[in-house]
Amino acid sequence: MTPVLLGLIGVALALPVPALLARASWPYRSPAAGIVMWQSLAIAAILAISGAGLSTALWLVSEQDPSPSRVALHVLVLLVGVLVWARFWWAAWTVWRRTGTRRRRQRELVDLLGEPDGRSPALRVLQHEALVAYCLPDRTQARVVVSSGTIDKLGADELRAVLAHERAHVGARHDLVLEGFEFLRAAYPRILRTDAPLAQSRVMVELLADDAARRVTGDRALAGAIVTLAGSQAPDGAMGIGSEALLRLERLQDPPVRWWATTLAWTISVVVLVGPTVFLAAPWIAHALDVVIG
């Protein structure tokens, strides 16, 4: 029954558990730990399903005279595990290529239309009245983009908060965090797919960038920038400051990190990663290998 139990754990971590956590707001109180928790859930789900496939393969080799119905069930579990891994690597390639192409095109466009700022070669100013502020992360050619309308509308401290926010995205490579969740989401068949980890992580990277900005300018300047730029749109492949304005403003009233939220998120991360492997997969695989070798 180990392959079936691992498969059920993988399904639970892929659907009902994320659906339950998506309703909770406490991960926002410790966004770094919250992101690790979501990553652990997604990885644990794939590992459980993969473990189900591996243990199924070992079962098919080691079991003597199994019934046709049990063989059919185990073959189905094995196929699901293979499908998940195949989809994961295909998604990793396609998302990386698509996102990289979009960012390269945007970077070429802003370099053509934008004016370099003498204070930083990575900053481009677009001469336009629309309120625009976003970044195009990259290992060597990142860009921070703002419009002249944004500069005119914001005060000096508010503009510093915006630039600190976007540079935090670039410096911490929050884009790689979100791309990882896109890989993991696309790995599952549509019937097992949920948007909750990616959606919450998009919010939490904004909170992390807010925390970096508030350390530079304080809460008041950041709040003013969030209100002014609320709803502003960033192009595909970019990361903007205009999303989830209400939630972010409410969070500015609380301390950036709550110890209990951090502890809970780390506890969940460790349990979901270690638990299935230690208590189910490892003993069964060791027993199956003994049977095969013996």
mmCIF file of C-alpha atoms in Angstrom:
data_model
loop_
_atom_site.group_PDB
_atom_site.id
_atom_site.type_symbol
_atom_site.label_atom_id
_atom_site.label_comp_id
_atom_site.label_asym_id
_atom_site.label_seq_id
_atom_site.Cartn_x
_atom_site.Cartn_y
_atom_site.Cartn_z
ATOM 1 C CA MET A 1 0.000 0.000 0.000
ATOM 2 C CA THR A 2 3.002 2.342 0.223
ATOM 3 C CA PRO A 3 2.757 3.503 -3.420
ATOM 4 C CA VAL A 4 -0.934 4.245 -2.981
ATOM 5 C CA LEU A 5 -0.353 6.105 0.300
ATOM 6 C CA LEU A 6 2.425 8.189 -1.233
ATOM 7 C CA GLY A 7 0.181 8.935 -4.202
ATOM 8 C CA LEU A 8 -2.619 10.058 -1.863
ATOM 9 C CA ILE A 9 -0.187 12.263 0.064
ATOM 10 C CA GLY A 10 0.973 13.813 -3.206
ATOM 11 C CA VAL A 11 -2.599 14.526 -4.276
ATOM 12 C CA ALA A 12 -3.421 15.987 -0.846
ATOM 13 C CA LEU A 13 -0.394 18.294 -0.973
ATOM 14 C CA ALA A 14 -1.261 19.316 -4.527
ATOM 15 C CA LEU A 15 -4.930 20.215 -4.003
ATOM 16 C CA PRO A 16 -6.732 20.301 -0.617
ATOM 17 C CA VAL A 17 -3.793 21.480 1.499
ATOM 18 C CA PRO A 18 -2.981 24.475 -0.784
ATOM 19 C CA ALA A 19 -6.705 25.288 -1.016
ATOM 20 C CA LEU A 20 -6.865 25.421 2.791
ATOM 21 C CA LEU A 21 -3.713 27.491 3.201
ATOM 22 C CA ALA A 22 -4.778 29.897 0.451
ATOM 23 C CA ARG A 23 -7.509 31.136 2.805
ATOM 24 C CA ALA A 24 -5.012 31.966 5.549
ATOM 25 C CA SER A 25 -3.450 35.396 5.918
ATOM 26 C CA TRP A 26 -0.810 34.504 8.523
ATOM 27 C CA PRO A 27 1.905 33.603 5.934
ATOM 28 C CA TYR A 28 1.890 37.274 4.925
ATOM 29 C CA ARG A 29 3.239 38.150 8.374
ATOM 30 C CA SER A 30 6.472 36.316 7.577
ATOM 31 C CA PRO A 31 6.746 36.276 3.775
ATOM 32 C CA ALA A 32 10.218 34.722 3.490
ATOM 33 C CA ALA A 33 9.199 31.736 5.610
ATOM 34 C CA GLY A 34 5.853 31.650 3.832
ATOM 35 C CA ILE A 35 7.542 31.319 0.449
ATOM 36 C CA VAL A 36 9.729 28.498 1.768
ATOM 37 C CA MET A 37 6.586 26.791 3.090
ATOM 38 C CA TRP A 38 4.872 26.956 -0.305
ATOM 39 C CA GLN A 39 8.020 25.715 -2.017
ATOM 40 C CA SER A 40 8.212 22.810 0.423
ATOM 41 C CA LEU A 41 4.588 21.871 -0.176
ATOM 42 C CA ALA A 42 5.031 21.907 -3.939
ATOM 43 C CA ILE A 43 8.313 19.973 -3.842
ATOM 44 C CA ALA A 44 6.936 17.493 -1.294
ATOM 45 C CA ALA A 45 3.931 16.828 -3.513
ATOM 46 C CA ILE A 46 6.152 16.061 -6.498
ATOM 47 C CA LEU A 47 8.483 13.939 -4.352
ATOM 48 C CA ALA A 48 5.537 11.978 -2.940
ATOM 49 C CA ILE A 49 4.130 11.300 -6.394
ATOM 50 C CA SER A 50 7.607 10.433 -7.672
ATOM 51 C CA GLY A 51 8.149 8.192 -4.658
ATOM 52 C CA ALA A 52 4.872 6.493 -5.431
ATOM 53 C CA GLY A 53 6.090 5.830 -8.958
ATOM 54 C CA LEU A 54 9.481 4.535 -7.781
ATOM 55 C CA SER A 55 8.000 2.293 -5.111
ATOM 56 C CA THR A 56 5.508 1.030 -7.672
ATOM 57 C CA ALA A 57 8.317 0.073 -10.036
ATOM 58 C CA LEU A 58 10.092 -1.759 -7.226
ATOM 59 C CA TRP A 59 6.864 -3.457 -6.217
ATOM 60 C CA LEU A 60 6.281 -4.705 -9.759
ATOM 61 C CA VAL A 61 9.802 -6.160 -9.760
ATOM 62 C CA SER A 62 9.747 -7.700 -6.292
ATOM 63 C CA GLU A 63 6.147 -8.909 -5.939
ATOM 64 C CA GLN A 64 5.516 -12.556 -6.745
ATOM 65 C CA ASP A 65 2.300 -13.532 -8.525
ATOM 66 C CA PRO A 66 0.356 -10.256 -8.002
ATOM 67 C CA SER A 67 -3.307 -10.003 -8.959
ATOM 68 C CA PRO A 68 -4.144 -8.245 -12.264
ATOM 69 C CA SER A 69 -6.102 -5.508 -10.474
ATOM 70 C CA ARG A 70 -3.162 -4.648 -8.213
ATOM 71 C CA VAL A 71 -0.799 -4.616 -11.177
ATOM 72 C CA ALA A 72 -3.131 -2.252 -13.052
ATOM 73 C CA LEU A 73 -3.376 0.095 -10.042
ATOM 74 C CA HIS A 74 0.385 0.203 -9.566
ATOM 75 C CA VAL A 75 1.034 0.756 -13.262
ATOM 76 C CA LEU A 76 -1.378 3.715 -13.149
ATOM 77 C CA VAL A 77 0.483 5.228 -10.184
ATOM 78 C CA LEU A 78 3.804 4.710 -11.980
ATOM 79 C CA LEU A 79 2.531 6.457 -15.112
ATOM 80 C CA VAL A 80 1.319 9.449 -13.080
ATOM 81 C CA GLY A 81 4.763 9.812 -11.477
ATOM 82 C CA VAL A 82 6.510 9.660 -14.836
ATOM 83 C CA LEU A 83 4.038 12.170 -16.288
ATOM 84 C CA VAL A 84 4.621 14.660 -13.453
ATOM 85 C CA TRP A 85 8.414 14.608 -13.895
ATOM 86 C CA ALA A 86 8.189 14.839 -17.675
ATOM 87 C CA ARG A 87 5.824 17.808 -17.418
ATOM 88 C CA PHE A 88 8.072 19.491 -14.826
ATOM 89 C CA TRP A 89 11.152 19.508 -17.064
ATOM 90 C CA TRP A 90 9.143 20.515 -20.103
ATOM 91 C CA ALA A 91 7.547 23.363 -18.127
ATOM 92 C CA ALA A 92 10.941 24.477 -16.788
ATOM 93 C CA TRP A 93 12.278 24.778 -20.323
ATOM 94 C CA THR A 94 9.243 26.481 -21.859
ATOM 95 C CA VAL A 95 8.658 28.971 -19.010
ATOM 96 C CA TRP A 96 12.348 29.899 -18.851
ATOM 97 C CA ARG A 97 12.532 30.410 -22.608
ATOM 98 C CA ARG A 98 9.256 32.347 -22.860
ATOM 99 C CA THR A 99 9.975 34.623 -19.899
ATOM 100 C CA GLY A 100 13.527 35.280 -21.046
ATOM 101 C CA THR A 101 12.313 36.251 -24.523
ATOM 102 C CA ARG A 102 9.722 38.664 -23.135
ATOM 103 C CA ARG A 103 12.214 40.338 -20.824
ATOM 104 C CA ARG A 104 14.811 40.662 -23.548
ATOM 105 C CA ARG A 105 12.298 42.367 -25.828
ATOM 106 C CA GLN A 106 11.159 44.692 -23.045
ATOM 107 C CA ARG A 107 14.754 45.532 -22.171
ATOM 108 C CA GLU A 108 15.549 46.386 -25.789
ATOM 109 C CA LEU A 109 12.428 48.569 -25.915
ATOM 110 C CA VAL A 110 13.122 50.524 -22.733
ATOM 111 C CA ASP A 111 16.767 50.972 -23.732
ATOM 112 C CA LEU A 112 15.557 52.426 -27.016
ATOM 113 C CA LEU A 113 12.834 54.669 -25.576
ATOM 114 C CA GLY A 114 14.064 55.341 -22.063
ATOM 115 C CA GLU A 115 16.659 57.818 -20.902
ATOM 116 C CA PRO A 116 19.506 56.549 -18.712
ATOM 117 C CA ASP A 117 19.707 58.146 -15.297
ATOM 118 C CA GLY A 118 23.146 59.311 -14.265
ATOM 119 C CA ARG A 119 22.781 57.927 -10.742
ATOM 120 C CA SER A 120 22.385 54.350 -11.932
ATOM 121 C CA PRO A 121 22.971 52.808 -15.375
ATOM 122 C CA ALA A 122 20.221 50.241 -14.709
ATOM 123 C CA LEU A 123 17.510 52.911 -14.382
ATOM 124 C CA ARG A 124 15.503 53.948 -17.428
ATOM 125 C CA VAL A 125 13.076 56.897 -17.459
ATOM 126 C CA LEU A 126 10.229 56.765 -19.991
ATOM 127 C CA GLN A 127 8.900 60.124 -21.082
ATOM 128 C CA HIS A 128 5.201 59.450 -20.517
ATOM 129 C CA GLU A 129 2.485 60.799 -18.232
ATOM 130 C CA ALA A 130 1.170 57.343 -17.315
ATOM 131 C CA LEU A 131 2.137 56.087 -13.861
ATOM 132 C CA VAL A 132 4.647 53.318 -14.525
ATOM 133 C CA ALA A 133 7.195 51.645 -12.239
ATOM 134 C CA TYR A 134 8.559 48.147 -12.704
ATOM 135 C CA CYS A 135 11.734 46.127 -13.045
ATOM 136 C CA LEU A 136 13.077 43.629 -15.541
ATOM 137 C CA PRO A 137 15.221 41.224 -13.506
ATOM 138 C CA ASP A 138 18.263 39.608 -15.051
ATOM 139 C CA ARG A 139 21.606 38.256 -13.864
ATOM 140 C CA THR A 140 23.670 40.887 -15.710
ATOM 141 C CA GLN A 141 21.277 43.239 -17.552
ATOM 142 C CA ALA A 142 18.521 44.104 -15.089
ATOM 143 C CA ARG A 143 16.541 47.298 -15.598
ATOM 144 C CA VAL A 144 14.448 49.466 -13.293
ATOM 145 C CA VAL A 145 11.905 51.478 -15.272
ATOM 146 C CA VAL A 146 9.864 54.504 -14.212
ATOM 147 C CA SER A 147 7.928 57.060 -16.209
ATOM 148 C CA SER A 148 8.339 60.825 -16.056
ATOM 149 C CA GLY A 149 4.731 60.965 -14.884
ATOM 150 C CA THR A 150 5.633 58.795 -11.903
ATOM 151 C CA ILE A 151 8.596 61.020 -11.038
ATOM 152 C CA ASP A 152 6.417 64.152 -11.230
ATOM 153 C CA LYS A 153 3.650 62.619 -9.141
ATOM 154 C CA LEU A 154 5.759 61.210 -6.310
ATOM 155 C CA GLY A 155 7.654 63.059 -3.631
ATOM 156 C CA ALA A 156 11.385 62.539 -3.273
ATOM 157 C CA ASP A 157 11.073 59.973 -0.458
ATOM 158 C CA GLU A 158 8.229 58.175 -2.232
ATOM 159 C CA LEU A 159 10.349 57.856 -5.381
ATOM 160 C CA ARG A 160 13.219 56.500 -3.289
ATOM 161 C CA ALA A 161 10.799 53.927 -1.851
ATOM 162 C CA VAL A 162 9.735 52.845 -5.339
ATOM 163 C CA LEU A 163 13.311 52.483 -6.521
ATOM 164 C CA ALA A 164 14.269 50.563 -3.358
ATOM 165 C CA HIS A 165 11.275 48.265 -3.861
ATOM 166 C CA GLU A 166 12.176 47.448 -7.461
ATOM 167 C CA ARG A 167 15.875 47.062 -6.724
ATOM 168 C CA ALA A 168 14.979 44.627 -3.946
ATOM 169 C CA HIS A 169 13.205 42.480 -6.559
ATOM 170 C CA VAL A 170 16.298 42.617 -8.757
ATOM 171 C CA GLY A 171 18.836 42.025 -6.005
ATOM 172 C CA ALA A 172 16.987 39.075 -4.417
ATOM 173 C CA ARG A 173 16.002 37.606 -7.813
ATOM 174 C CA HIS A 174 12.356 37.275 -6.818
ATOM 175 C CA ASP A 175 11.651 36.462 -10.445
ATOM 176 C CA LEU A 176 13.388 33.100 -10.011
ATOM 177 C CA VAL A 177 11.144 32.319 -7.038
ATOM 178 C CA LEU A 178 8.025 32.927 -9.100
ATOM 179 C CA GLU A 179 9.375 31.066 -12.112
ATOM 180 C CA GLY A 180 10.034 28.076 -9.851
ATOM 181 C CA PHE A 181 6.399 28.078 -8.793
ATOM 182 C CA GLU A 182 5.352 28.274 -12.426
ATOM 183 C CA PHE A 183 7.487 25.192 -13.139
ATOM 184 C CA LEU A 184 5.941 23.293 -10.243
ATOM 185 C CA ARG A 185 2.399 24.343 -11.150
ATOM 186 C CA ALA A 186 2.784 23.247 -14.750
ATOM 187 C CA ALA A 187 4.208 19.877 -13.687
ATOM 188 C CA TYR A 188 0.824 18.633 -12.518
ATOM 189 C CA PRO A 189 -1.940 17.391 -14.808
ATOM 190 C CA ARG A 190 -4.716 19.963 -15.049
ATOM 191 C CA ILE A 191 -6.971 17.979 -12.699
ATOM 192 C CA LEU A 192 -4.339 18.223 -9.916
ATOM 193 C CA ARG A 193 -3.307 21.825 -10.564
ATOM 194 C CA THR A 194 -3.891 24.755 -8.227
ATOM 195 C CA ASP A 195 -2.955 28.436 -8.562
ATOM 196 C CA ALA A 196 -2.720 29.024 -4.791
ATOM 197 C CA PRO A 197 1.077 28.657 -4.296
ATOM 198 C CA LEU A 198 1.935 30.918 -7.240
ATOM 199 C CA ALA A 199 -0.743 33.481 -6.339
ATOM 200 C CA GLN A 200 0.292 33.777 -2.689
ATOM 201 C CA SER A 201 3.972 33.840 -3.574
ATOM 202 C CA ARG A 202 3.406 36.751 -5.942
ATOM 203 C CA VAL A 203 2.006 38.685 -3.011
ATOM 204 C CA MET A 204 4.775 37.625 -0.643
ATOM 205 C CA VAL A 205 7.617 38.735 -2.924
ATOM 206 C CA GLU A 206 5.937 42.136 -3.036
ATOM 207 C CA LEU A 207 5.882 42.152 0.771
ATOM 208 C CA LEU A 208 9.579 41.258 0.860
ATOM 209 C CA ALA A 209 10.348 44.152 -1.488
ATOM 210 C CA ASP A 210 8.174 46.415 0.676
ATOM 211 C CA ASP A 211 10.198 45.426 3.736
ATOM 212 C CA ALA A 212 13.390 46.383 1.904
ATOM 213 C CA ALA A 213 11.904 49.732 0.866
ATOM 214 C CA ARG A 214 10.564 50.592 4.328
ATOM 215 C CA ARG A 215 14.059 50.078 5.757
ATOM 216 C CA VAL A 216 15.296 52.744 3.343
ATOM 217 C CA THR A 217 12.543 55.361 3.577
ATOM 218 C CA GLY A 218 10.177 54.373 6.375
ATOM 219 C CA ASP A 219 6.538 53.375 6.226
ATOM 220 C CA ARG A 220 4.985 56.749 5.375
ATOM 221 C CA ALA A 221 6.877 57.235 2.107
ATOM 222 C CA LEU A 222 6.256 53.654 1.018
ATOM 223 C CA ALA A 223 2.545 53.924 1.819
ATOM 224 C CA GLY A 224 2.281 57.085 -0.251
ATOM 225 C CA ALA A 225 3.996 55.392 -3.193
ATOM 226 C CA ILE A 226 1.727 52.332 -2.962
ATOM 227 C CA VAL A 227 -1.406 54.513 -2.938
ATOM 228 C CA THR A 228 -0.218 56.608 -5.881
ATOM 229 C CA LEU A 229 0.765 53.627 -8.009
ATOM 230 C CA ALA A 230 -2.060 51.282 -6.981
ATOM 231 C CA GLY A 231 -3.357 49.426 -10.016
ATOM 232 C CA SER A 232 -0.520 50.429 -12.321
ATOM 233 C CA GLN A 233 0.301 47.651 -14.762
ATOM 234 C CA ALA A 234 3.642 46.102 -15.609
ATOM 235 C CA PRO A 235 4.347 44.398 -18.950
ATOM 236 C CA ASP A 236 4.631 40.630 -19.252
ATOM 237 C CA GLY A 237 7.814 39.340 -17.681
ATOM 238 C CA ALA A 238 8.253 42.427 -15.474
ATOM 239 C CA MET A 239 7.598 42.938 -11.771
ATOM 240 C CA GLY A 240 5.640 46.068 -10.826
ATOM 241 C CA ILE A 241 4.736 47.836 -7.599
ATOM 242 C CA GLY A 242 1.026 48.368 -8.235
ATOM 243 C CA SER A 243 -0.439 45.020 -7.143
ATOM 244 C CA GLU A 244 -2.261 44.090 -3.903
ATOM 245 C CA ALA A 245 -2.213 47.680 -2.649
ATOM 246 C CA LEU A 246 -4.823 47.273 0.122
ATOM 247 C CA LEU A 247 -3.219 44.202 1.672
ATOM 248 C CA ARG A 248 0.209 45.810 1.598
ATOM 249 C CA LEU A 249 -1.055 49.009 3.203
ATOM 250 C CA GLU A 250 -2.711 47.022 5.985
ATOM 251 C CA ARG A 251 0.490 45.120 6.598
ATOM 252 C CA LEU A 252 2.451 48.354 7.045
ATOM 253 C CA GLN A 253 0.542 48.783 10.299
ATOM 254 C CA ASP A 254 2.078 45.565 11.685
ATOM 255 C CA PRO A 255 5.674 44.603 12.421
ATOM 256 C CA PRO A 256 7.336 43.147 9.290
ATOM 257 C CA VAL A 257 7.845 39.707 10.849
ATOM 258 C CA ARG A 258 5.877 37.726 13.443
ATOM 259 C CA TRP A 259 7.822 34.991 15.231
ATOM 260 C CA TRP A 260 4.893 32.612 15.484
ATOM 261 C CA ALA A 261 4.126 32.861 11.758
ATOM 262 C CA THR A 262 7.771 32.142 10.975
ATOM 263 C CA THR A 263 7.839 29.173 13.346
ATOM 264 C CA LEU A 264 4.623 27.724 11.956
ATOM 265 C CA ALA A 265 5.737 28.094 8.343
ATOM 266 C CA TRP A 266 9.106 26.443 9.012
ATOM 267 C CA THR A 267 7.450 23.620 10.952
ATOM 268 C CA ILE A 268 5.076 22.866 8.090
ATOM 269 C CA SER A 269 7.992 22.967 5.644
ATOM 270 C CA VAL A 270 10.030 20.427 7.579
ATOM 271 C CA VAL A 271 7.086 18.110 8.266
ATOM 272 C CA VAL A 272 5.880 17.880 4.666
ATOM 273 C CA LEU A 273 9.392 17.364 3.276
ATOM 274 C CA VAL A 274 10.695 14.870 5.810
ATOM 275 C CA GLY A 275 7.571 13.059 6.996
ATOM 276 C CA PRO A 276 6.544 11.025 3.922
ATOM 277 C CA THR A 277 10.138 10.068 3.125
ATOM 278 C CA VAL A 278 11.081 8.960 6.635
ATOM 279 C CA PHE A 279 7.880 7.183 7.636
ATOM 280 C CA LEU A 280 6.744 5.659 4.351
ATOM 281 C CA ALA A 281 9.117 5.703 1.402
ATOM 282 C CA ALA A 282 12.508 4.864 2.931
ATOM 283 C CA PRO A 283 11.500 1.734 4.904
ATOM 284 C CA TRP A 284 9.496 0.319 2.022
ATOM 285 C CA ILE A 285 12.198 0.969 -0.568
ATOM 286 C CA ALA A 286 14.837 -0.589 1.711
ATOM 287 C CA HIS A 287 12.633 -3.683 2.126
ATOM 288 C CA ALA A 288 11.935 -3.923 -1.610
ATOM 289 C CA LEU A 289 15.634 -3.633 -2.453
ATOM 290 C CA ASP A 290 16.421 -6.408 0.030
ATOM 291 C CA VAL A 291 13.852 -8.608 -1.721
ATOM 292 C CA VAL A 292 15.252 -7.835 -5.166
ATOM 293 C CA ILE A 293 18.896 -8.300 -4.142
ATOM 294 C CA GLY A 294 18.086 -11.385 -2.104
#
